[in-house]
C-alpha atoms as a PDB file:
ATOM      1  CA  CYS A   1     -21.469   3.926  13.602  1.00  0.00           C
ATOM      2  CA  LYS A   2     -19.714   6.360  15.938  1.00  0.00           C
ATOM      3  CA  VAL A   3     -17.748   4.924  18.811  1.00  0.00           C
ATOM      4  CA  PRO A   4     -17.543   7.017  21.987  1.00  0.00           C
ATOM      5  CA  ALA A   5     -13.959   8.165  22.589  1.00  0.00           C
ATOM      6  CA  GLU A   6     -13.731   6.376  25.931  1.00  0.00           C
ATOM      7  CA  MET A   7     -14.527   3.043  24.202  1.00  0.00           C
ATOM      8  CA  LEU A   8     -12.272   3.423  21.155  1.00  0.00           C
ATOM      9  CA  ASP A   9      -9.256   1.498  22.492  1.00  0.00           C
ATOM     10  CA  GLU A  10     -11.453  -1.410  23.618  1.00  0.00           C
ATOM     11  CA  VAL A  11     -13.301  -1.532  20.280  1.00  0.00           C
ATOM     12  CA  ILE A  12     -10.008  -1.571  18.369  1.00  0.00           C
ATOM     13  CA  ARG A  13      -8.598  -4.279  20.674  1.00  0.00           C
ATOM     14  CA  THR A  14     -11.748  -6.426  20.246  1.00  0.00           C
ATOM     15  CA  TYR A  15     -11.714  -5.990  16.461  1.00  0.00           C
ATOM     16  CA  ARG A  16      -8.039  -6.961  16.229  1.00  0.00           C
ATOM     17  CA  GLN A  17      -8.616 -10.074  18.343  1.00  0.00           C
ATOM     18  CA  TYR A  18     -11.488 -11.089  16.062  1.00  0.00           C
ATOM     19  CA  TYR A  19      -9.425 -10.346  12.954  1.00  0.00           C
ATOM     20  CA  LEU A  20      -6.561 -12.538  14.173  1.00  0.00           C
ATOM     21  CA  ALA A  21      -8.863 -15.390  15.189  1.00  0.00           C
ATOM     22  CA  THR A  22     -11.302 -15.311  12.265  1.00  0.00           C
ATOM     23  CA  GLY A  23     -10.890 -12.441   9.811  1.00  0.00           C
ATOM     24  CA  ILE A  24      -7.526 -13.376   8.320  1.00  0.00           C
ATOM     25  CA  ALA A  25      -8.820 -16.832   7.358  1.00  0.00           C
ATOM     26  CA  GLN A  26     -11.792 -15.184   5.633  1.00  0.00           C
ATOM     27  CA  SER A  27      -9.697 -12.695   3.676  1.00  0.00           C
ATOM     28  CA  LEU A  28      -8.943 -13.219  -0.007  1.00  0.00           C
ATOM     29  CA  LEU A  29      -6.391 -11.763  -2.391  1.00  0.00           C
ATOM     30  CA  TYR A  30      -7.814  -9.692  -5.207  1.00  0.00           C
ATOM     31  CA  PRO A  31      -7.741 -11.573  -8.537  1.00  0.00           C
ATOM     32  CA  GLY A  32      -4.401 -11.405 -10.329  1.00  0.00           C
ATOM     33  CA  ILE A  33      -2.443  -9.782  -7.496  1.00  0.00           C
ATOM     34  CA  LYS A  34      -0.385 -12.842  -6.545  1.00  0.00           C
ATOM     35  CA  GLU A  35       0.598 -13.325 -10.183  1.00  0.00           C
ATOM     36  CA  VAL A  36       1.666  -9.676 -10.484  1.00  0.00           C
ATOM     37  CA  LEU A  37       3.794  -9.990  -7.351  1.00  0.00           C
ATOM     38  CA  GLU A  38       5.355 -13.255  -8.559  1.00  0.00           C
ATOM     39  CA  THR A  39       6.180 -11.652 -11.918  1.00  0.00           C
ATOM     40  CA  PHE A  40       7.798  -8.636 -10.260  1.00  0.00           C
ATOM     41  CA  ALA A  41       9.814 -10.917  -7.957  1.00  0.00           C
ATOM     42  CA  ALA A  42      10.985 -13.049 -10.910  1.00  0.00           C
ATOM     43  CA  GLU A  43      12.048  -9.865 -12.727  1.00  0.00           C
ATOM     44  CA  GLY A  44      13.929  -8.620  -9.652  1.00  0.00           C
ATOM     45  CA  ARG A  45      11.612  -5.640  -9.230  1.00  0.00           C
ATOM     46  CA  PRO A  46      11.470  -4.625  -5.575  1.00  0.00           C
ATOM     47  CA  VAL A  47       8.021  -4.344  -4.037  1.00  0.00           C
ATOM     48  CA  ALA A  48       7.084  -3.089  -0.588  1.00  0.00           C
ATOM     49  CA  VAL A  49       3.984  -2.943   1.592  1.00  0.00           C
ATOM     50  CA  ALA A  50       3.186   0.320   3.373  1.00  0.00           C
ATOM     51  CA  THR A  51       0.068  -0.205   5.470  1.00  0.00           C
ATOM     52  CA  GLN A  52      -1.501   1.485   8.437  1.00  0.00           C
ATOM     53  CA  LYS A  53      -2.220  -1.953   9.871  1.00  0.00           C
ATOM     54  CA  PRO A  54       0.172  -2.911  12.664  1.00  0.00           C
ATOM     55  CA  GLU A  55       3.367  -4.180  11.031  1.00  0.00           C
ATOM     56  CA  GLY A  56       3.268  -7.568  12.764  1.00  0.00           C
ATOM     57  CA  LEU A  57      -0.332  -8.107  11.696  1.00  0.00           C
ATOM     58  CA  ALA A  58       0.540  -7.203   8.096  1.00  0.00           C
ATOM     59  CA  GLN A  59       3.281  -9.847   8.129  1.00  0.00           C
ATOM     60  CA  ILE A  60       0.835 -12.437   9.472  1.00  0.00           C
ATOM     61  CA  VAL A  61      -1.779 -11.626   6.807  1.00  0.00           C
ATOM     62  CA  LEU A  62       0.744 -11.707   3.964  1.00  0.00           C
ATOM     63  CA  GLY A  63       2.215 -14.944   5.314  1.00  0.00           C
ATOM     64  CA  HIS A  64      -1.257 -16.505   5.491  1.00  0.00           C
ATOM     65  CA  HIS A  65      -1.668 -15.791   1.774  1.00  0.00           C
ATOM     66  CA  GLY A  66       1.808 -17.105   0.927  1.00  0.00           C
ATOM     67  CA  ILE A  67       3.081 -13.792  -0.437  1.00  0.00           C
ATOM     68  CA  ALA A  68       5.169 -12.289   2.390  1.00  0.00           C
ATOM     69  CA  GLY A  69       8.380 -13.480   0.726  1.00  0.00           C
ATOM     70  CA  LEU A  70       7.552 -11.540  -2.441  1.00  0.00           C
ATOM     71  CA  PHE A  71       8.111  -8.203  -0.695  1.00  0.00           C
ATOM     72  CA  GLN A  72      11.459  -6.564  -0.093  1.00  0.00           C
ATOM     73  CA  SER A  73       9.885  -4.561   2.724  1.00  0.00           C
ATOM     74  CA  ILE A  74       6.754  -4.796   4.876  1.00  0.00           C
ATOM     75  CA  ARG A  75       6.125  -1.630   6.859  1.00  0.00           C
ATOM     76  CA  GLY A  76       3.157  -0.680   9.011  1.00  0.00           C
ATOM     77  CA  SER A  77       2.165   1.115  12.154  1.00  0.00           C
ATOM     78  CA  ALA A  78       3.606   0.248  15.551  1.00  0.00           C
ATOM     79  CA  ASP A  79       2.365  -3.136  16.739  1.00  0.00           C
ATOM     80  CA  ASN A  80       1.240  -1.787  20.098  1.00  0.00           C
ATOM     81  CA  GLU A  81      -0.539   1.241  18.670  1.00  0.00           C
ATOM     82  CA  LEU A  82      -4.261   1.124  19.379  1.00  0.00           C
ATOM     83  CA  SER A  83      -5.226   4.591  18.268  1.00  0.00           C
ATOM     84  CA  THR A  84      -6.040   5.200  14.612  1.00  0.00           C
ATOM     85  CA  ASP A  85      -4.358   8.611  14.783  1.00  0.00           C
ATOM     86  CA  GLY A  86      -1.126   7.508  16.416  1.00  0.00           C
ATOM     87  CA  PRO A  87       2.331   8.976  15.970  1.00  0.00           C
ATOM     88  CA  VAL A  88       3.105   7.189  12.689  1.00  0.00           C
ATOM     89  CA  GLY A  89       1.021   8.238   9.700  1.00  0.00           C
ATOM     90  CA  LYS A  90       0.829   6.957   6.150  1.00  0.00           C
ATOM     91  CA  ALA A  91       3.475   9.368   4.826  1.00  0.00           C
ATOM     92  CA  GLU A  92       5.986   8.161   7.418  1.00  0.00           C
ATOM     93  CA  ILE A  93       5.170   4.495   6.774  1.00  0.00           C
ATOM     94  CA  ILE A  94       5.685   4.985   3.018  1.00  0.00           C
ATOM     95  CA  ALA A  95       8.969   6.821   3.696  1.00  0.00           C
ATOM     96  CA  ALA A  96      10.167   3.890   5.828  1.00  0.00           C
ATOM     97  CA  ALA A  97       9.268   1.397   3.082  1.00  0.00           C
ATOM     98  CA  LEU A  98      11.083   3.504   0.488  1.00  0.00           C
ATOM     99  CA  THR A  99      14.292   3.416   2.525  1.00  0.00           C
ATOM    100  CA  ASP A 100      14.190  -0.395   2.309  1.00  0.00           C
ATOM    101  CA  LEU A 101      13.788  -0.563  -1.477  1.00  0.00           C
ATOM    102  CA  SER A 102      16.724  -0.974  -3.826  1.00  0.00           C
ATOM    103  CA  THR A 103      15.328   1.327  -6.487  1.00  0.00           C
ATOM    104  CA  GLN A 104      15.459   4.999  -7.416  1.00  0.00           C
ATOM    105  CA  HIS A 105      11.917   5.070  -8.755  1.00  0.00           C
ATOM    106  CA  ALA A 106       8.731   3.875  -7.156  1.00  0.00           C
ATOM    107  CA  VAL A 107       4.989   4.222  -7.532  1.00  0.00           C
ATOM    108  CA  MET A 108       2.401   3.782  -4.804  1.00  0.00           C
ATOM    109  CA  VAL A 109      -0.668   1.624  -5.361  1.00  0.00           C
ATOM    110  CA  GLY A 110      -3.441   2.313  -2.895  1.00  0.00           C
ATOM    111  CA  ASP A 111      -7.136   2.079  -2.216  1.00  0.00           C
ATOM    112  CA  ARG A 112      -7.787   5.100   0.030  1.00  0.00           C
ATOM    113  CA  ALA A 113      -7.167   8.859   0.033  1.00  0.00           C
ATOM    114  CA  GLN A 114      -4.507   8.548   2.745  1.00  0.00           C
ATOM    115  CA  ASP A 115      -2.512   6.293   0.395  1.00  0.00           C
ATOM    116  CA  VAL A 116      -2.583   9.018  -2.240  1.00  0.00           C
ATOM    117  CA  ALA A 117      -1.680  11.731   0.284  1.00  0.00           C
ATOM    118  CA  GLY A 118       1.183   9.627   1.664  1.00  0.00           C
ATOM    119  CA  ALA A 119       2.508   9.002  -1.837  1.00  0.00           C
ATOM    120  CA  ILE A 120       2.368  12.687  -2.753  1.00  0.00           C
ATOM    121  CA  ALA A 121       4.129  13.598   0.513  1.00  0.00           C
ATOM    122  CA  ASN A 122       6.961  11.290  -0.572  1.00  0.00           C
ATOM    123  CA  GLY A 123       7.141  12.592  -4.151  1.00  0.00           C
ATOM    124  CA  LEU A 124       5.471   9.522  -5.659  1.00  0.00           C
ATOM    125  CA  ASP A 125       2.687   9.040  -8.146  1.00  0.00           C
ATOM    126  CA  CYS A 126      -0.188   6.973  -6.807  1.00  0.00           C
ATOM    127  CA  ILE A 127      -2.309   4.557  -8.805  1.00  0.00           C
ATOM    128  CA  GLY A 128      -5.683   4.127  -7.155  1.00  0.00           C
ATOM    129  CA  VAL A 129      -7.334   0.720  -7.155  1.00  0.00           C
ATOM    130  CA  GLY A 130     -11.106   0.659  -7.359  1.00  0.00           C
ATOM    131  CA  TRP A 131     -11.422  -2.739  -5.695  1.00  0.00           C
ATOM    132  CA  GLY A 132     -10.710  -1.368  -2.217  1.00  0.00           C
ATOM    133  CA  PHE A 133     -12.889   0.437   0.270  1.00  0.00           C
ATOM    134  CA  ALA A 134     -12.834   3.998  -1.077  1.00  0.00           C
ATOM    135  CA  PRO A 135     -16.167   5.542  -2.000  1.00  0.00           C
ATOM    136  CA  ASP A 136     -16.579   6.506  -5.663  1.00  0.00           C
ATOM    137  CA  GLY A 137     -14.486   9.560  -6.518  1.00  0.00           C
ATOM    138  CA  GLU A 138     -12.325   9.545  -3.366  1.00  0.00           C
ATOM    139  CA  LEU A 139      -9.114   8.477  -5.099  1.00  0.00           C
ATOM    140  CA  GLU A 140      -9.496  10.891  -8.009  1.00  0.00           C
ATOM    141  CA  GLU A 141     -10.274  13.750  -5.640  1.00  0.00           C
ATOM    142  CA  ALA A 142      -7.211  12.912  -3.552  1.00  0.00           C
ATOM    143  CA  GLY A 143      -4.963  13.156  -6.636  1.00  0.00           C
ATOM    144  CA  ALA A 144      -4.382   9.595  -7.852  1.00  0.00           C
ATOM    145  CA  VAL A 145      -2.835   9.706 -11.331  1.00  0.00           C
ATOM    146  CA  THR A 146      -5.356   7.090 -12.445  1.00  0.00           C
ATOM    147  CA  VAL A 147      -7.790   4.623 -10.921  1.00  0.00           C
ATOM    148  CA  VAL A 148      -7.880   1.033 -12.163  1.00  0.00           C
ATOM    149  CA  ASP A 149     -10.268  -1.838 -11.507  1.00  0.00           C
ATOM    150  CA  THR A 150      -8.131  -4.910 -12.244  1.00  0.00           C
ATOM    151  CA  ALA A 151      -4.614  -6.217 -11.734  1.00  0.00           C
ATOM    152  CA  ALA A 152      -4.109  -6.027 -15.503  1.00  0.00           C
ATOM    153  CA  GLY A 153      -5.179  -2.386 -15.443  1.00  0.00           C
ATOM    154  CA  MET A 154      -2.708  -1.747 -12.631  1.00  0.00           C
ATOM    155  CA  LEU A 155       0.119  -3.305 -14.662  1.00  0.00           C
ATOM    156  CA  ALA A 156      -0.817  -1.197 -17.673  1.00  0.00           C
ATOM    157  CA  ALA A 157      -0.822   1.981 -15.559  1.00  0.00           C
ATOM    158  CA  ILE A 158       2.590   1.122 -14.092  1.00  0.00           C
ATOM    159  CA  GLY A 159       3.860   0.546 -17.636  1.00  0.00           C
ATOM    160  CA  ARG A 160       2.542   3.943 -18.771  1.00  0.00           C
ATOM    161  CA  LEU A 161       4.244   5.705 -15.849  1.00  0.00           C
ATOM    162  CA  GLU A 162       7.515   3.893 -16.566  1.00  0.00           C
ATOM    163  CA  ALA A 163       7.299   4.887 -20.242  1.00  0.00           C
ATOM    164  CA  ILE A 164       6.752   8.531 -19.287  1.00  0.00           C
ATOM    165  CA  ARG A 165       9.734   8.441 -16.899  1.00  0.00           C
ATOM    166  CA  THR A 166      11.943   6.774 -19.515  1.00  0.00           C
ATOM    167  CA  ALA A 167      10.943   9.301 -22.186  1.00  0.00           C
ATOM    168  CA  ALA A 168      11.556  12.202 -19.821  1.00  0.00           C
ATOM    169  CA  MET A 169      14.974  10.855 -18.853  1.00  0.00           C
ATOM    170  CA  SER A 170      15.984  10.393 -22.505  1.00  0.00           C
ATOM    171  CA  GLU A 171      15.264  14.093 -23.104  1.00  0.00           C
ATOM    172  CA  VAL A 172      17.630  15.181 -20.344  1.00  0.00           C
ATOM    173  CA  ARG A 173      21.024  15.937 -21.841  1.00  0.00           C
ATOM    174  CA  ASN A 174      24.168  15.679 -19.797  1.00  0.00           C
ATOM    175  CA  ASP A 175      26.501  18.169 -21.422  1.00  0.00           C
ATOM    176  CA  GLY A 176      28.671  18.537 -18.330  1.00  0.00           C
ATOM    177  CA  ALA A 177      27.346  22.004 -17.510  1.00  0.00           C
ATOM    178  CA  VAL A 178      26.652  22.637 -13.866  1.00  0.00           C
END
């Protein structure tokens, strides 16, 4: 459905009002995600949210599901931004989240091509999740390192990337040469 340009702001405003009043209560976490987040928190592994949703709305949604406290950072678009192509894009939102994390290495997990593009723009690998809204093939075409269909698959993919990074780092010799 195409929305005429002159109606776009009103349609977005109406949708967001509905989402706040009704949609959040209808939303569900994907199976296994809360457990993954709780495990990472218990292990001291920093996790961030980088969403194109307005930042305040993201905090409300995560709070509704009882998981906001599991994130070291929650970053999103400007709360007053009505346009979908506003001044802050996915790459900038991911960059902001990365500045909040206490880690040298990160991986992006996303469900749309813009997640992959934002990750690549920030020098990150991106694991695509097939349970989101992307049409078949979108994440692979965008450059996701892999696409998974379950939380367990996501954990396995993160483990594989960590193993590759660890192996690569063990091959780097520091002989003092500059």
